[in-house]
Amino acid sequence: MTEVAALSVARTLDRCTVLGPGARAVIWVQGCPLRCRGCVAAETLPFEGGTTHEVSELADWLCELPGIEGVTLSGGEPFAQASALAALLDHVRSRRPEFTAMAYSGFRYETLRRGEWDRRALLRRLDLLVDGPYVASAQHGLRWRGSANQRVIALTDRYAHVATEPDRSAGVEVSMEADGSLSWAGVPPTPGFREGLEERLAARGFVLRAEARREA
Ligand code: SF4
């Protein structure tokens, strides 16, 4: 595999319990070629504007994080930077073989499976995939995903059990950053959630970081 050495990243989070099984780090990549109506992460859609991180730098960060079982790749569209993310997972697993990987994609699994080599390479390295575009009219407070057309697909037996667990919203988490600013992560349980949350916090004098987010 031709290794891409850097990733354009919108945001990272050391620990999150609402975007996949257990406690996980999260990487939100910058840039998505799709434009789902009602996307709650509009700031991650342009391919310009992210922060460039070396794959080796991100691998070191993930390997040194205590108390997490894996990483969730979100965005933006992770499969738009598939080669670099596949390389990242290889770097991490060479040091933490048990490390799990989950990814969101606006593309359906069947499309990714028939897609370019780099997308298939990333797919082969994932334990869990949430696939398909966000459809606001199909939002029903589901676990880890925004709308009912999206599927949680176990690609290895590491997370085969999730299919039998209750399918209800995992909620969102609000974090305070080192500089005192607030951000949130998770899948909004209802349309318009982000706007409501920002208004309620603003009314109490709190301002969310511009890149605070979720996933589709
Ligand atoms: S919901 Fe996801 S796939 Fe759709 S436009 Fe937003 S980031 Fe892209």
mmCIF file of C-alpha atoms and ligand atoms in Angstrom:
data_model
loop_
_atom_site.group_PDB
_atom_site.id
_atom_site.type_symbol
_atom_site.label_atom_id
_atom_site.label_comp_id
_atom_site.label_asym_id
_atom_site.label_seq_id
_atom_site.Cartn_x
_atom_site.Cartn_y
_atom_site.Cartn_z
ATOM 1 C CA MET A 1 0.000 0.000 0.000
ATOM 2 C CA THR A 2 1.284 3.498 -0.861
ATOM 3 C CA GLU A 3 1.363 5.257 2.452
ATOM 4 C CA VAL A 4 0.041 8.815 2.780
ATOM 5 C CA ALA A 5 1.984 10.481 5.575
ATOM 6 C CA ALA A 6 -0.435 13.199 6.681
ATOM 7 C CA LEU A 7 -4.102 13.781 7.466
ATOM 8 C CA SER A 8 -6.238 16.898 7.387
ATOM 9 C CA VAL A 9 -8.012 16.923 10.738
ATOM 10 C CA ALA A 10 -10.875 19.076 11.994
ATOM 11 C CA ARG A 11 -10.653 18.009 15.613
ATOM 12 C CA THR A 12 -9.551 15.235 17.939
ATOM 13 C CA LEU A 13 -10.876 14.074 21.295
ATOM 14 C CA ASP A 14 -8.963 11.966 23.827
ATOM 15 C CA ARG A 15 -11.952 10.137 25.246
ATOM 16 C CA CYS A 16 -15.577 9.741 24.263
ATOM 17 C CA THR A 17 -18.222 7.212 25.296
ATOM 18 C CA VAL A 18 -21.048 8.178 22.941
ATOM 19 C CA LEU A 19 -19.512 7.498 19.505
ATOM 20 C CA GLY A 20 -19.102 3.749 19.533
ATOM 21 C CA PRO A 21 -18.525 0.928 22.036
ATOM 22 C CA GLY A 22 -16.710 1.669 25.280
ATOM 23 C CA ALA A 23 -14.344 4.590 25.702
ATOM 24 C CA ARG A 24 -12.734 5.740 22.461
ATOM 25 C CA ALA A 25 -10.583 8.480 21.036
ATOM 26 C CA VAL A 26 -12.178 10.321 18.134
ATOM 27 C CA ILE A 27 -10.656 11.854 15.015
ATOM 28 C CA TRP A 28 -12.879 14.138 12.928
ATOM 29 C CA VAL A 29 -11.259 14.528 9.522
ATOM 30 C CA GLN A 30 -11.658 17.678 7.480
ATOM 31 C CA GLY A 31 -13.574 17.513 4.202
ATOM 32 C CA CYS A 32 -16.573 15.653 2.823
ATOM 33 C CA PRO A 33 -17.647 15.377 -0.841
ATOM 34 C CA LEU A 34 -21.298 14.844 0.142
ATOM 35 C CA ARG A 35 -23.840 17.439 1.184
ATOM 36 C CA CYS A 36 -26.555 15.790 3.276
ATOM 37 C CA ARG A 37 -29.369 18.221 4.046
ATOM 38 C CA GLY A 38 -29.234 19.028 7.761
ATOM 39 C CA CYS A 39 -25.623 17.867 8.243
ATOM 40 C CA VAL A 40 -24.752 18.943 11.763
ATOM 41 C CA ALA A 41 -21.025 19.288 11.022
ATOM 42 C CA ALA A 42 -21.036 21.908 8.282
ATOM 43 C CA GLU A 43 -17.658 23.242 9.427
ATOM 44 C CA THR A 44 -16.009 19.930 8.475
ATOM 45 C CA LEU A 45 -17.321 19.851 4.891
ATOM 46 C CA PRO A 46 -14.740 22.034 3.049
ATOM 47 C CA PHE A 47 -11.504 20.250 2.242
ATOM 48 C CA GLU A 48 -9.660 23.446 3.130
ATOM 49 C CA GLY A 49 -9.205 24.636 6.667
ATOM 50 C CA GLY A 50 -8.243 21.542 8.619
ATOM 51 C CA THR A 51 -5.053 21.109 10.581
ATOM 52 C CA THR A 52 -2.438 18.879 8.989
ATOM 53 C CA HIS A 53 -1.151 16.121 11.241
ATOM 54 C CA GLU A 54 1.504 13.561 10.430
ATOM 55 C CA VAL A 55 0.257 9.984 10.614
ATOM 56 C CA SER A 56 3.150 9.124 12.949
ATOM 57 C CA GLU A 57 2.186 12.006 15.255
ATOM 58 C CA LEU A 58 -1.428 10.809 15.468
ATOM 59 C CA ALA A 59 -0.244 7.236 16.012
ATOM 60 C CA ASP A 60 1.912 8.341 18.950
ATOM 61 C CA TRP A 61 -1.033 10.231 20.432
ATOM 62 C CA LEU A 62 -3.368 7.226 20.147
ATOM 63 C CA CYS A 63 -0.812 4.754 21.459
ATOM 64 C CA GLU A 64 -0.158 6.837 24.558
ATOM 65 C CA LEU A 65 -3.795 7.462 25.519
ATOM 66 C CA PRO A 66 -4.767 5.483 28.622
ATOM 67 C CA GLY A 67 -8.180 3.896 29.196
ATOM 68 C CA ILE A 68 -9.483 3.673 25.639
ATOM 69 C CA GLU A 69 -10.160 0.558 23.591
ATOM 70 C CA GLY A 70 -9.993 2.114 20.150
ATOM 71 C CA VAL A 71 -10.628 5.048 17.887
ATOM 72 C CA THR A 72 -13.680 6.315 16.040
ATOM 73 C CA LEU A 73 -13.063 7.993 12.689
ATOM 74 C CA SER A 74 -15.619 10.627 11.872
ATOM 75 C CA GLY A 75 -15.803 13.830 9.890
ATOM 76 C CA GLY A 76 -16.104 15.046 7.340
ATOM 77 C CA GLU A 77 -15.739 11.856 5.351
ATOM 78 C CA PRO A 78 -13.092 9.434 6.600
ATOM 79 C CA PHE A 79 -13.039 7.524 3.306
ATOM 80 C CA ALA A 80 -11.931 10.694 1.511
ATOM 81 C CA GLN A 81 -8.624 10.223 3.385
ATOM 82 C CA ALA A 82 -8.703 6.445 3.409
ATOM 83 C CA SER A 83 -5.058 5.752 2.656
ATOM 84 C CA ALA A 84 -3.735 7.891 5.487
ATOM 85 C CA LEU A 85 -6.264 6.450 7.940
ATOM 86 C CA ALA A 86 -5.399 2.879 6.943
ATOM 87 C CA ALA A 87 -1.726 3.700 7.490
ATOM 88 C CA LEU A 88 -2.587 5.234 10.869
ATOM 89 C CA LEU A 89 -4.363 2.062 11.999
ATOM 90 C CA ASP A 90 -1.394 -0.046 10.879
ATOM 91 C CA HIS A 91 0.985 2.171 12.865
ATOM 92 C CA VAL A 92 -1.149 1.955 16.001
ATOM 93 C CA ARG A 93 -1.758 -1.782 15.794
ATOM 94 C CA SER A 94 1.938 -2.498 15.371
ATOM 95 C CA ARG A 95 2.188 -1.244 18.963
ATOM 96 C CA ARG A 96 -1.325 -1.927 20.291
ATOM 97 C CA PRO A 97 -2.593 -5.001 18.383
ATOM 98 C CA GLU A 98 -5.879 -5.051 20.297
ATOM 99 C CA PHE A 99 -6.788 -1.480 19.336
ATOM 100 C CA THR A 100 -10.223 -1.336 17.670
ATOM 101 C CA ALA A 101 -11.397 0.944 14.875
ATOM 102 C CA MET A 102 -14.831 2.261 14.018
ATOM 103 C CA ALA A 103 -15.647 4.671 11.187
ATOM 104 C CA TYR A 104 -18.544 6.685 9.890
ATOM 105 C CA SER A 105 -19.119 7.124 6.178
ATOM 106 C CA GLY A 106 -21.710 8.885 4.078
ATOM 107 C CA PHE A 107 -21.197 6.119 1.508
ATOM 108 C CA ARG A 108 -22.934 2.788 1.792
ATOM 109 C CA TYR A 109 -20.928 -0.303 2.659
ATOM 110 C CA GLU A 110 -21.625 -1.922 -0.707
ATOM 111 C CA THR A 111 -20.237 1.145 -2.509
ATOM 112 C CA LEU A 112 -17.104 1.226 -0.372
ATOM 113 C CA ARG A 113 -16.540 -2.497 -0.882
ATOM 114 C CA ARG A 114 -16.564 -2.021 -4.661
ATOM 115 C CA GLY A 115 -14.568 1.209 -4.489
ATOM 116 C CA GLU A 116 -10.975 2.274 -4.990
ATOM 117 C CA TRP A 117 -8.168 0.262 -3.407
ATOM 118 C CA ASP A 118 -7.590 2.785 -0.612
ATOM 119 C CA ARG A 119 -11.221 2.653 0.492
ATOM 120 C CA ARG A 120 -11.125 -1.137 0.515
ATOM 121 C CA ALA A 121 -7.870 -0.997 2.482
ATOM 122 C CA LEU A 122 -9.470 1.140 5.195
ATOM 123 C CA LEU A 123 -12.578 -1.047 5.227
ATOM 124 C CA ARG A 124 -10.409 -4.138 5.852
ATOM 125 C CA ARG A 125 -8.943 -2.492 8.932
ATOM 126 C CA LEU A 126 -12.251 -1.560 10.581
ATOM 127 C CA ASP A 127 -14.162 -3.441 13.238
ATOM 128 C CA LEU A 128 -17.327 -1.365 12.946
ATOM 129 C CA LEU A 129 -18.824 0.845 10.242
ATOM 130 C CA VAL A 130 -21.773 3.246 10.371
ATOM 131 C CA ASP A 131 -22.714 3.748 6.735
ATOM 132 C CA GLY A 132 -24.897 5.889 4.542
ATOM 133 C CA PRO A 133 -25.869 9.552 4.285
ATOM 134 C CA TYR A 134 -27.750 11.402 7.007
ATOM 135 C CA VAL A 135 -31.474 11.773 6.234
ATOM 136 C CA ALA A 136 -33.101 14.273 8.591
ATOM 137 C CA SER A 137 -36.623 12.895 8.079
ATOM 138 C CA ALA A 138 -35.405 9.473 9.303
ATOM 139 C CA GLN A 139 -33.862 10.696 12.580
ATOM 140 C CA HIS A 140 -35.234 8.651 15.484
ATOM 141 C CA GLY A 141 -32.818 8.883 18.431
ATOM 142 C CA LEU A 142 -30.852 5.791 17.382
ATOM 143 C CA ARG A 143 -27.603 4.567 18.884
ATOM 144 C CA TRP A 144 -24.461 6.067 17.331
ATOM 145 C CA ARG A 145 -26.179 7.175 14.134
ATOM 146 C CA GLY A 146 -28.329 10.009 12.963
ATOM 147 C CA SER A 147 -30.944 8.374 10.788
ATOM 148 C CA ALA A 148 -32.622 5.011 10.352
ATOM 149 C CA ASN A 149 -31.214 4.408 6.856
ATOM 150 C CA GLN A 150 -27.724 4.262 8.373
ATOM 151 C CA ARG A 151 -26.522 0.859 9.536
ATOM 152 C CA VAL A 152 -24.129 -0.230 12.270
ATOM 153 C CA ILE A 153 -22.187 -3.001 10.548
ATOM 154 C CA ALA A 154 -19.814 -5.291 12.452
ATOM 155 C CA LEU A 155 -16.910 -6.059 10.108
ATOM 156 C CA THR A 156 -15.065 -8.300 12.592
ATOM 157 C CA ASP A 157 -16.298 -10.361 15.525
ATOM 158 C CA ARG A 158 -14.868 -7.828 18.009
ATOM 159 C CA TYR A 159 -18.181 -5.966 18.079
ATOM 160 C CA ALA A 160 -20.598 -8.577 16.761
ATOM 161 C CA HIS A 161 -22.514 -8.257 20.029
ATOM 162 C CA VAL A 162 -23.612 -4.678 19.364
ATOM 163 C CA ALA A 163 -26.341 -5.923 17.017
ATOM 164 C CA THR A 164 -28.168 -7.465 19.990
ATOM 165 C CA GLU A 165 -27.935 -4.414 22.257
ATOM 166 C CA PRO A 166 -30.650 -1.748 22.695
ATOM 167 C CA ASP A 167 -30.834 0.644 19.745
ATOM 168 C CA ARG A 168 -31.426 3.958 21.456
ATOM 169 C CA SER A 169 -29.556 7.239 21.520
ATOM 170 C CA ALA A 170 -26.251 7.197 23.387
ATOM 171 C CA GLY A 171 -26.729 10.919 24.053
ATOM 172 C CA VAL A 172 -24.044 13.557 23.766
ATOM 173 C CA GLU A 173 -21.091 14.537 25.925
ATOM 174 C CA VAL A 174 -20.019 18.092 26.695
ATOM 175 C CA SER A 175 -16.325 18.611 27.458
ATOM 176 C CA MET A 176 -14.418 21.545 28.823
ATOM 177 C CA GLU A 177 -11.138 22.115 26.995
ATOM 178 C CA ALA A 178 -7.889 23.143 28.655
ATOM 179 C CA ASP A 179 -8.535 26.767 27.626
ATOM 180 C CA GLY A 180 -11.950 26.722 29.346
ATOM 181 C CA SER A 181 -13.995 26.508 26.152
ATOM 182 C CA LEU A 182 -16.748 23.934 25.735
ATOM 183 C CA SER A 183 -17.263 21.387 23.000
ATOM 184 C CA TRP A 184 -19.627 18.517 22.526
ATOM 185 C CA ALA A 185 -19.566 15.130 20.823
ATOM 186 C CA GLY A 186 -22.173 12.542 19.997
ATOM 187 C CA VAL A 187 -25.081 12.012 17.668
ATOM 188 C CA PRO A 188 -27.868 14.538 18.236
ATOM 189 C CA PRO A 189 -31.042 12.652 19.150
ATOM 190 C CA THR A 190 -33.314 15.097 17.326
ATOM 191 C CA PRO A 191 -33.065 17.476 14.345
ATOM 192 C CA GLY A 192 -32.105 21.002 15.425
ATOM 193 C CA PHE A 193 -30.398 19.686 18.562
ATOM 194 C CA ARG A 194 -27.168 21.574 17.959
ATOM 195 C CA GLU A 195 -28.868 24.933 17.541
ATOM 196 C CA GLY A 196 -30.919 24.366 20.702
ATOM 197 C CA LEU A 197 -27.888 23.349 22.727
ATOM 198 C CA GLU A 198 -25.887 26.347 21.564
ATOM 199 C CA GLU A 199 -28.751 28.700 22.383
ATOM 200 C CA ARG A 200 -29.238 27.248 25.870
ATOM 201 C CA LEU A 201 -25.534 27.427 26.651
ATOM 202 C CA ALA A 202 -25.244 30.952 25.244
ATOM 203 C CA ALA A 203 -28.151 32.034 27.472
ATOM 204 C CA ARG A 204 -26.033 30.889 30.438
ATOM 205 C CA GLY A 205 -22.927 32.644 29.186
ATOM 206 C CA PHE A 206 -21.169 29.613 27.695
ATOM 207 C CA VAL A 207 -19.853 29.617 24.146
ATOM 208 C CA LEU A 208 -19.152 26.403 22.256
ATOM 209 C CA ARG A 209 -16.009 26.064 20.182
ATOM 210 C CA ALA A 210 -16.822 26.595 16.521
ATOM 211 C CA GLU A 211 -15.773 23.090 15.568
ATOM 212 C CA ALA A 212 -17.774 21.325 18.285
ATOM 213 C CA ARG A 213 -19.648 18.420 16.860
ATOM 214 C CA ARG A 214 -21.038 14.995 16.395
ATOM 215 C CA GLU A 215 -21.374 12.722 13.538
ATOM 216 C CA ALA A 216 -24.029 12.265 10.903
HETATM 217 S S1 SF4 B 1 -23.778 14.106 7.242
HETATM 218 FE FE1 SF4 B 1 -21.727 13.145 7.028
HETATM 219 S S2 SF4 B 1 -21.715 12.389 4.894
HETATM 220 FE FE2 SF4 B 1 -23.408 13.875 5.030
HETATM 221 S S3 SF4 B 1 -22.530 15.842 4.417
HETATM 222 FE FE3 SF4 B 1 -22.347 15.741 6.646
HETATM 223 S S4 SF4 B 1 -20.288 14.884 7.014
HETATM 224 FE FE4 SF4 B 1 -20.795 14.463 4.854
#
